[in-house]
Short mmCIF file of C-alpha atoms and ligand atoms in Angstrom, two decimals:
data_model
loop_
_atom_site.label_atom_id
_atom_site.label_comp_id
_atom_site.label_asym_id
_atom_site.label_seq_id
_atom_site.Cartn_x
_atom_site.Cartn_y
_atom_site.Cartn_z
CA MET A 1 78.62 39.39 -10.58
CA ARG A 2 76.26 42.25 -9.48
CA LYS A 3 76.11 45.17 -12.65
CA PRO A 4 76.60 48.26 -10.00
CA ILE A 5 73.89 50.85 -10.34
CA VAL A 6 74.26 54.75 -9.37
CA ALA A 7 71.62 57.08 -9.16
CA GLY A 8 70.94 60.06 -9.18
CA ASN A 9 67.95 61.97 -7.07
CA TRP A 10 67.22 64.82 -8.50
CA LYS A 11 64.48 65.73 -5.81
CA MET A 12 62.49 68.95 -5.97
CA HIS A 13 65.31 70.49 -7.69
CA LYS A 14 65.07 71.85 -11.97
CA THR A 15 62.27 72.89 -13.87
CA SER A 16 62.05 71.04 -17.37
CA ARG A 17 64.33 72.84 -19.02
CA GLU A 18 66.92 73.02 -16.69
CA ALA A 19 66.55 69.44 -16.35
CA ALA A 20 67.21 68.99 -20.34
CA GLU A 21 70.07 70.76 -19.66
CA LEU A 22 71.19 68.70 -17.38
CA ALA A 23 70.34 65.48 -18.58
CA ALA A 24 72.10 66.66 -21.95
CA GLU A 25 75.98 67.39 -20.00
CA ILE A 26 74.82 64.04 -17.99
CA LYS A 27 74.30 62.31 -22.26
CA ARG A 28 77.61 64.14 -22.92
CA GLU A 29 79.52 62.37 -20.54
CA LEU A 30 77.36 59.29 -19.31
CA GLY A 31 75.50 58.08 -22.33
CA ASP A 32 77.60 55.32 -24.05
CA MET A 33 78.61 54.22 -20.01
CA ASP A 34 77.53 50.32 -19.83
CA GLN A 35 79.37 48.67 -17.48
CA VAL A 36 77.69 50.79 -14.60
CA GLU A 37 73.69 51.59 -14.55
CA CYS A 38 72.81 55.33 -14.42
CA VAL A 39 69.09 56.27 -13.54
CA LEU A 40 68.21 59.75 -13.05
CA CYS A 41 65.53 60.61 -11.38
CA PRO A 42 64.05 64.32 -11.76
CA PRO A 43 60.94 65.53 -10.90
CA PHE A 44 57.73 64.10 -12.38
CA THR A 45 57.37 68.11 -14.40
CA SER A 46 60.73 67.12 -16.09
CA LEU A 47 60.42 63.31 -16.85
CA ARG A 48 58.97 64.26 -20.96
CA ALA A 49 62.10 66.33 -21.23
CA VAL A 50 64.57 64.33 -19.94
CA ARG A 51 63.54 61.07 -21.31
CA GLU A 52 63.37 63.36 -24.58
CA VAL A 53 66.92 64.24 -24.07
CA ILE A 54 68.54 60.70 -23.25
CA ALA A 55 66.76 58.60 -25.91
CA GLY A 56 68.95 56.00 -27.05
CA SER A 57 71.90 56.72 -25.06
CA ARG A 58 72.13 53.37 -22.39
CA LEU A 59 70.79 56.42 -19.44
CA GLN A 60 67.30 54.85 -18.04
CA LEU A 61 64.98 57.29 -16.74
CA GLY A 62 63.21 57.14 -12.42
CA ALA A 63 60.60 58.83 -10.85
CA GLN A 64 60.16 59.21 -6.89
CA ASN A 65 58.13 58.25 -6.25
CA CYS A 66 54.53 56.65 -7.13
CA HIS A 67 50.90 55.07 -5.47
CA TRP A 68 50.13 51.96 -4.95
CA GLU A 69 46.72 52.75 -7.22
CA LYS A 70 46.49 52.42 -10.78
CA GLN A 71 44.50 55.86 -10.67
CA GLY A 72 41.51 57.04 -8.01
CA ALA A 73 40.82 59.36 -6.61
CA PHE A 74 44.11 60.83 -4.84
CA THR A 75 45.08 64.06 -5.52
CA GLY A 76 48.57 64.74 -5.95
CA GLU A 77 49.56 61.28 -6.50
CA VAL A 78 51.05 59.98 -9.60
CA SER A 79 50.43 55.92 -10.36
CA ALA A 80 52.95 53.09 -11.48
CA PRO A 81 51.94 52.72 -15.26
CA MET A 82 51.63 56.72 -15.69
CA LEU A 83 55.99 56.85 -14.92
CA LEU A 84 55.91 53.77 -17.64
CA GLU A 85 54.41 55.56 -20.20
CA GLU A 86 56.51 58.46 -19.57
CA GLY A 87 59.26 56.35 -19.57
CA CYS A 88 60.50 56.17 -16.22
CA SER A 89 62.02 52.42 -15.94
CA TYR A 90 62.40 52.84 -12.48
CA VAL A 91 61.22 54.65 -9.13
CA ILE A 92 62.53 55.49 -6.09
CA ILE A 93 60.08 54.38 -2.81
CA GLY A 94 59.98 54.47 1.00
CA HIS A 95 63.03 58.11 0.76
CA SER A 96 63.56 58.68 3.83
CA GLU A 97 62.25 62.66 3.19
CA ARG A 98 59.14 60.89 2.11
CA ARG A 99 59.06 59.13 5.50
CA GLN A 100 59.65 62.10 7.46
CA TYR A 101 57.67 64.79 6.07
CA PHE A 102 54.78 63.29 3.48
CA GLY A 103 53.95 60.30 6.51
CA GLU A 104 55.40 57.33 4.22
CA THR A 105 55.39 53.59 6.12
CA ASP A 106 56.68 49.94 6.07
CA GLU A 107 53.25 49.44 4.96
CA THR A 108 52.82 51.93 2.93
CA VAL A 109 56.00 51.28 1.14
CA ALA A 110 55.11 48.09 0.99
CA ARG A 111 52.36 48.92 -1.60
CA ARG A 112 54.13 51.58 -3.47
CA VAL A 113 56.18 48.88 -4.27
CA ARG A 114 53.79 46.49 -4.85
CA GLY A 115 51.71 48.73 -6.83
CA ALA A 116 55.63 49.43 -9.58
CA LEU A 117 56.02 46.02 -9.84
CA ASP A 118 52.79 45.45 -10.70
CA ALA A 119 53.09 47.68 -13.70
CA GLY A 120 56.61 46.53 -14.24
CA LEU A 121 58.15 49.16 -13.15
CA LYS A 122 62.18 48.38 -10.54
CA THR A 123 62.11 49.64 -7.45
CA ILE A 124 64.44 51.53 -5.18
CA VAL A 125 63.78 51.10 -2.29
CA CYS A 126 65.03 53.31 0.67
CA VAL A 127 65.74 52.13 4.01
CA GLY A 128 67.99 53.60 6.69
CA GLU A 129 68.31 54.67 10.07
CA THR A 130 67.63 57.78 12.52
CA LEU A 131 70.75 60.02 13.92
CA ALA A 132 68.37 59.14 16.97
CA GLU A 133 68.50 55.18 16.05
CA ARG A 134 72.36 55.00 15.29
CA GLU A 135 73.08 56.18 18.59
CA ALA A 136 70.42 54.12 20.59
CA GLY A 137 72.44 51.05 18.70
CA THR A 138 69.31 50.12 17.00
CA THR A 139 70.12 50.40 13.01
CA CYS A 140 70.63 46.86 12.00
CA SER A 141 66.80 45.95 13.93
CA VAL A 142 65.79 49.07 12.21
CA VAL A 143 66.80 48.29 9.02
CA GLU A 144 65.32 44.71 8.78
CA ARG A 145 62.14 46.25 9.83
CA GLN A 146 62.22 48.57 7.07
CA VAL A 147 63.16 45.34 4.37
CA ARG A 148 61.31 42.92 5.65
CA ILE A 149 57.78 45.16 5.94
CA GLY A 150 58.71 48.00 2.98
CA LEU A 151 59.52 44.28 1.07
CA SER A 152 56.74 41.80 1.97
CA GLN A 153 54.90 41.89 -0.81
CA VAL A 154 57.95 40.92 -3.96
CA ARG A 155 57.43 37.86 -5.20
CA ALA A 156 59.83 34.99 -5.99
CA GLY A 157 60.57 35.79 -9.68
CA GLU A 158 60.56 39.70 -8.95
CA TRP A 159 63.57 40.28 -7.19
CA ASP A 160 65.58 41.27 -10.55
CA ARG A 161 63.32 44.45 -10.55
CA VAL A 162 64.58 45.29 -6.70
CA VAL A 163 67.08 47.74 -5.74
CA VAL A 164 67.45 48.75 -1.75
CA ALA A 165 69.04 52.13 -1.08
CA TYR A 166 71.02 51.89 2.26
CA GLU A 167 70.56 55.39 2.95
CA PRO A 168 71.60 56.48 7.38
CA VAL A 169 69.49 59.75 7.61
CA TRP A 170 72.26 61.35 9.38
CA ALA A 171 73.80 61.09 6.45
CA ILE A 172 71.25 62.48 3.70
CA GLY A 173 72.69 65.70 2.23
CA THR A 174 74.55 66.50 6.07
CA GLY A 175 77.94 66.29 4.41
CA ARG A 176 78.94 63.22 6.66
CA ASN A 177 78.23 59.96 4.92
CA ALA A 178 79.00 56.78 6.20
CA THR A 179 82.40 54.80 6.79
CA ALA A 180 82.75 52.29 3.81
CA GLU A 181 82.87 49.96 7.81
CA GLN A 182 79.88 50.82 8.40
CA ALA A 183 77.68 51.36 5.41
CA GLN A 184 79.27 47.09 4.44
CA GLU A 185 78.35 46.22 8.11
CA VAL A 186 74.46 47.24 7.14
CA HIS A 187 75.26 46.01 3.41
CA ALA A 188 76.14 43.01 4.81
CA TRP A 189 73.22 42.34 6.76
CA ILE A 190 70.40 43.57 4.67
CA ARG A 191 71.64 40.70 1.37
CA LYS A 192 71.39 38.53 4.62
CA ILE A 193 68.03 38.97 5.64
CA LEU A 194 67.17 39.54 1.16
CA ARG A 195 68.19 35.89 1.54
CA GLU A 196 65.90 34.71 4.44
CA LEU A 197 63.13 36.48 2.63
CA GLY A 198 64.25 35.59 -2.04
CA GLY A 199 66.97 33.37 -1.38
CA ASP A 200 69.67 32.40 -4.04
CA ALA A 201 68.29 35.40 -5.93
CA ALA A 202 69.19 38.29 -2.88
CA GLU A 203 72.84 37.28 -4.45
CA ARG A 204 71.50 39.70 -7.36
CA VAL A 205 69.87 42.26 -5.36
CA ARG A 206 72.15 45.34 -6.53
CA ILE A 207 72.12 47.20 -2.82
CA GLN A 208 73.10 51.07 -3.09
CA TYR A 209 74.77 53.18 -0.48
CA GLY A 210 73.01 56.53 -0.09
CA GLY A 211 74.64 59.88 2.22
CA SER A 212 76.89 62.27 1.19
CA VAL A 213 78.71 60.55 -1.39
CA LYS A 214 80.86 63.36 -3.47
CA PRO A 215 83.27 62.15 -6.06
CA ASP A 216 85.88 61.91 -3.87
CA ASN A 217 84.47 59.14 -1.48
CA ALA A 218 82.86 56.86 -3.35
CA HIS A 219 85.19 55.37 -4.86
CA GLU A 220 86.12 53.60 -1.46
CA LEU A 221 82.03 53.10 -0.29
CA PHE A 222 81.46 51.17 -3.24
CA SER A 223 84.80 48.75 -3.62
CA GLN A 224 83.04 46.97 -0.16
CA PRO A 225 81.89 44.11 -1.38
CA ASP A 226 78.06 44.70 -0.63
CA VAL A 227 78.20 47.87 -2.08
CA ASP A 228 76.94 47.97 -5.50
CA GLY A 229 76.76 51.86 -6.53
CA GLY A 230 74.72 54.49 -5.04
CA LEU A 231 71.71 56.96 -4.11
CA ILE A 232 72.93 60.33 -4.81
CA GLY A 233 71.74 63.71 -3.95
CA GLY A 234 73.20 66.75 -3.90
CA ALA A 235 76.49 65.82 -6.12
CA SER A 236 73.43 64.71 -8.79
CA LEU A 237 73.10 67.99 -9.70
CA LYS A 238 76.49 68.47 -11.36
CA ALA A 239 76.74 66.53 -14.50
CA ASP A 240 80.67 67.00 -13.83
CA SER A 241 80.79 65.10 -9.74
CA PHE A 242 77.56 62.76 -11.46
CA ALA A 243 79.93 61.03 -13.90
CA ALA A 244 82.61 60.97 -11.36
CA ILE A 245 80.73 59.46 -9.33
CA VAL A 246 79.55 56.48 -12.47
CA ARG A 247 82.78 56.20 -13.14
CA ALA A 248 83.83 54.94 -9.94
CA ALA A 249 81.47 52.78 -9.48
CA LEU A 250 83.78 50.64 -12.36
P1 LIG B 1 72.79 63.35 -0.51
O1 LIG B 1 71.15 62.45 -0.73
O2 LIG B 1 73.92 62.66 -1.76
O3 LIG B 1 72.35 64.49 -0.58
O4 LIG B 1 73.85 62.79 0.95
C1 LIG B 1 70.72 61.91 -0.91
C2 LIG B 1 69.28 61.31 -1.52
O5 LIG B 1 68.37 61.51 -0.49
O6 LIG B 1 69.41 60.19 -2.09
#
């Protein structure tokens, strides 16, 4: 049995003071939750504030990106060992906004995944097709390429530290979620590729769905056999809606 995992991707929202307030509300709602793994992913500047608030609870801390090198002349970047020391256990890699606005490619995703795993972090690796790709009938081939290249540097024994997030780009922040059937179809496809890459370990890899998950659609999406939780953007910025989505994964 895979333990569901729901992560809140706060994107570029919340100063550290606001982040601490939101984290405190989420802790009141979900601090003892142990049937679902809950991860809060605030901006870098709020990691420490959120860490202090969630200390002693079951909530976990994640970041939204990391560089592949441990250190160096990479202005504006943050490395995986830095995140580990700030208390992160997870890092999101290859979010479609990183791919779309910041030149992230499947190759840089693979390198960042390697850097994160080397540091001892767990990774949430994002894949997903654009609307044009879906309409062209290329969803499966696009996602297959993203998974095969993005996870090409994962070694045997590391699969338990890999979570894949399937996030159709057309569903992110649009209010238009994939149907449960559309999600399950792609999740099953991803699991098939993971079996080729990781063998039996693929059965333990959690695959999250992301893209306009809300309290009223979460249960149906999370009920699908290969949907093991969600990566939540907009609805993770309110404690009550995030908590409702987490409970929908029970
Ligand atoms: P959304 O974002 O829930 O606001 O659609 C999901 C994500 O980008 O991870």
